[in-house]
């Protein structure tokens, strides 16, 4: 039986944790922030062997992941060559929304250090560009309430409907 594999990625503060919690409630085995060099080994472990009862896996991958994100590109390529199919769910939000969310939670952006949040967001966008370009689904959470995000995820993951992102300007 093939494992359904979904990489959940995107901008810090865009809703990845919410998405992973929801997917866990749906029965996905969720792993967040696994070091990049261990991803292919983990995927092989859950996809090999008849005794594995794990058939849905969601992996949170973002700038916090140990190791450089550039190391993820060859791993994704290797997974495809091994015949392991996966999807990428990319959560995004406008910079102004991310800044507001960080200020509301009084958290520091992982790449901002002691500098400005905006600088960290810009560095993160640059690092995640290749994942966004390869994403199967991109959800802009700038104008979404949590329940709206969960409805989009339900439509994608349960309904298997064709995805059409709603963009509001």
Coordinates of C-alpha atoms in Angstrom, one line a residue:
X1 CA 0.0 0.0 0.0
X2 CA 1.4 3.4 -1.0
X3 CA 1.9 6.1 1.6
X4 CA 0.1 9.4 1.0
X5 CA 2.8 12.0 1.7
X6 CA 2.2 15.7 2.1
X7 CA 4.9 18.3 2.8
X8 CA 3.4 21.2 4.7
X9 CA 5.6 24.3 4.2
X10 CA 5.4 28.0 3.8
X11 CA 6.0 31.2 5.6
X12 CA 6.4 31.3 9.3
X13 CA 3.2 32.7 10.8
X14 CA 1.0 31.6 7.8
X15 CA -0.7 28.7 9.6
X16 CA 1.5 25.6 9.1
X17 CA 1.0 24.5 12.8
X18 CA -2.8 24.8 12.4
X19 CA -2.7 22.8 9.2
X20 CA -0.6 20.0 10.8
X21 CA -2.9 19.8 13.8
X22 CA -5.9 19.5 11.5
X23 CA -4.2 16.8 9.5
X24 CA -3.3 14.9 12.6
X25 CA -7.0 15.0 13.5
X26 CA -7.7 13.5 10.1
X27 CA -5.5 10.6 10.9
X28 CA -2.2 11.7 9.3
X29 CA 1.0 10.8 11.1
X30 CA 2.5 14.3 11.5
X31 CA 6.2 15.1 11.8
X32 CA 7.3 18.7 12.2
X33 CA 10.8 20.1 11.9
X34 CA 12.6 16.8 11.1
X35 CA 16.2 17.5 10.1
X36 CA 16.4 17.6 6.3
X37 CA 19.0 14.7 6.0
X38 CA 16.6 12.4 7.8
X39 CA 13.6 13.0 5.5
X40 CA 14.3 10.4 2.9
X41 CA 15.2 7.8 5.5
X42 CA 12.0 8.5 7.4
X43 CA 9.9 8.2 4.2
X44 CA 11.6 4.9 3.3
X45 CA 10.9 3.6 6.8
X46 CA 7.2 4.3 6.6
X47 CA 6.8 3.2 3.0
X48 CA 8.7 -0.1 3.4
X49 CA 7.4 -3.1 5.1
X50 CA 4.0 -4.7 5.4
X51 CA 3.8 -4.2 9.1
X52 CA 3.8 -0.4 8.8
X53 CA 0.3 0.8 9.6
X54 CA 1.1 4.4 8.6
X55 CA -0.6 5.2 5.3
X56 CA -0.9 9.0 5.5
X57 CA 2.1 11.2 6.5
X58 CA 2.3 15.0 6.8
X59 CA 5.8 16.5 7.2
X60 CA 6.2 20.1 8.3
X61 CA 9.3 21.5 6.6
X62 CA 10.3 25.1 6.9
X63 CA 13.3 27.4 7.7
X64 CA 13.5 25.9 11.2
X65 CA 14.4 22.5 9.8
X66 CA 17.9 21.5 10.8
X67 CA 20.2 21.7 7.8
X68 CA 19.9 23.9 4.8
X69 CA 16.7 23.9 2.8
X70 CA 18.7 23.7 -0.3
X71 CA 19.4 20.1 0.7
X72 CA 15.7 19.3 0.3
X73 CA 15.7 19.8 -3.4
X74 CA 17.8 16.6 -4.2
X75 CA 15.8 14.7 -1.6
X76 CA 12.5 15.5 -3.3
X77 CA 14.1 14.5 -6.6
X78 CA 15.3 11.2 -5.1
X79 CA 11.8 10.5 -3.7
X80 CA 10.3 10.9 -7.2
X81 CA 12.9 8.7 -8.7
X82 CA 12.1 6.0 -6.1
X83 CA 8.4 6.2 -7.2
X84 CA 7.3 7.9 -4.0
X85 CA 4.6 10.3 -4.9
X86 CA 4.1 13.4 -2.7
X87 CA 2.3 16.7 -2.7
X88 CA 3.4 20.0 -1.4
X89 CA 1.1 22.3 0.5
X90 CA 2.5 25.9 0.7
X91 CA 0.9 28.3 3.2
X92 CA 1.6 32.0 2.5
X93 CA 0.4 35.4 3.7
X94 CA 1.1 39.0 2.8
X95 CA 4.1 40.5 4.6
X96 CA 1.9 43.0 6.4
X97 CA -0.3 40.2 7.8
X98 CA 2.8 38.2 8.9
X99 CA 4.2 41.2 10.7
X100 CA 0.9 41.8 12.4
X101 CA 0.7 38.2 13.5
X102 CA 4.3 38.3 14.9
X103 CA 3.6 41.5 16.8
X104 CA 0.3 40.1 18.2
X105 CA 2.1 37.0 19.5
X106 CA 5.2 38.9 20.6
X107 CA 7.3 36.2 19.0
X108 CA 10.5 36.8 17.1
X109 CA 10.8 35.7 13.5
X110 CA 13.2 32.8 13.2
X111 CA 15.4 34.6 10.7
X112 CA 15.1 38.1 12.1
X113 CA 17.4 37.6 15.1
X114 CA 17.5 40.9 16.9
X115 CA 16.8 42.8 13.7
X116 CA 13.5 43.8 12.0
X117 CA 10.8 41.3 11.3
X118 CA 10.6 42.5 7.7
X119 CA 14.2 41.5 7.1
X120 CA 13.6 38.0 8.4
X121 CA 10.4 37.6 6.2
X122 CA 12.4 38.7 3.1
X123 CA 15.2 36.1 3.8
X124 CA 12.6 33.4 4.4
X125 CA 10.7 34.2 1.1
X126 CA 14.0 33.8 -0.7
X127 CA 14.8 30.5 0.9
X128 CA 11.3 29.1 0.2
X129 CA 11.0 30.2 -3.4
X130 CA 11.8 26.8 -4.9
X131 CA 9.2 25.1 -2.7
X132 CA 6.5 27.6 -3.6
X133 CA 7.3 27.0 -7.3
X134 CA 6.9 23.3 -6.9
X135 CA 3.8 23.4 -4.6
X136 CA 0.7 21.5 -5.6
X137 CA -1.4 23.8 -3.4
X138 CA -0.8 27.4 -2.3
X139 CA -3.1 28.9 0.2
X140 CA -2.9 32.6 1.0
X141 CA -4.1 32.9 4.6
X142 CA -3.9 36.7 4.7
X143 CA -7.6 37.1 4.8
X144 CA -8.6 33.7 6.2
X145 CA -10.0 32.9 9.6
X146 CA -8.8 29.6 11.1
X147 CA -12.2 28.0 10.2
X148 CA -11.7 29.2 6.6
X149 CA -8.3 27.6 6.4
X150 CA -9.6 24.4 7.8
X151 CA -12.4 24.4 5.3
X152 CA -9.9 24.8 2.4
X153 CA -7.8 21.9 3.9
X154 CA -10.9 19.7 4.3
X155 CA -11.8 20.4 0.6
X156 CA -8.2 19.5 -0.6
X157 CA -7.5 16.5 1.7
X158 CA -10.9 14.9 2.1
X159 CA -12.9 16.1 -0.9
X160 CA -10.0 15.7 -3.3
X161 CA -11.6 18.5 -5.3
X162 CA -9.7 20.5 -7.8
X163 CA -8.0 23.3 -5.9
X164 CA -8.8 26.9 -6.7
X165 CA -7.3 29.4 -4.4
X166 CA -9.6 32.4 -3.5
X167 CA -7.7 35.6 -3.8
X168 CA -9.2 38.7 -2.3
X169 CA -7.6 42.1 -3.0

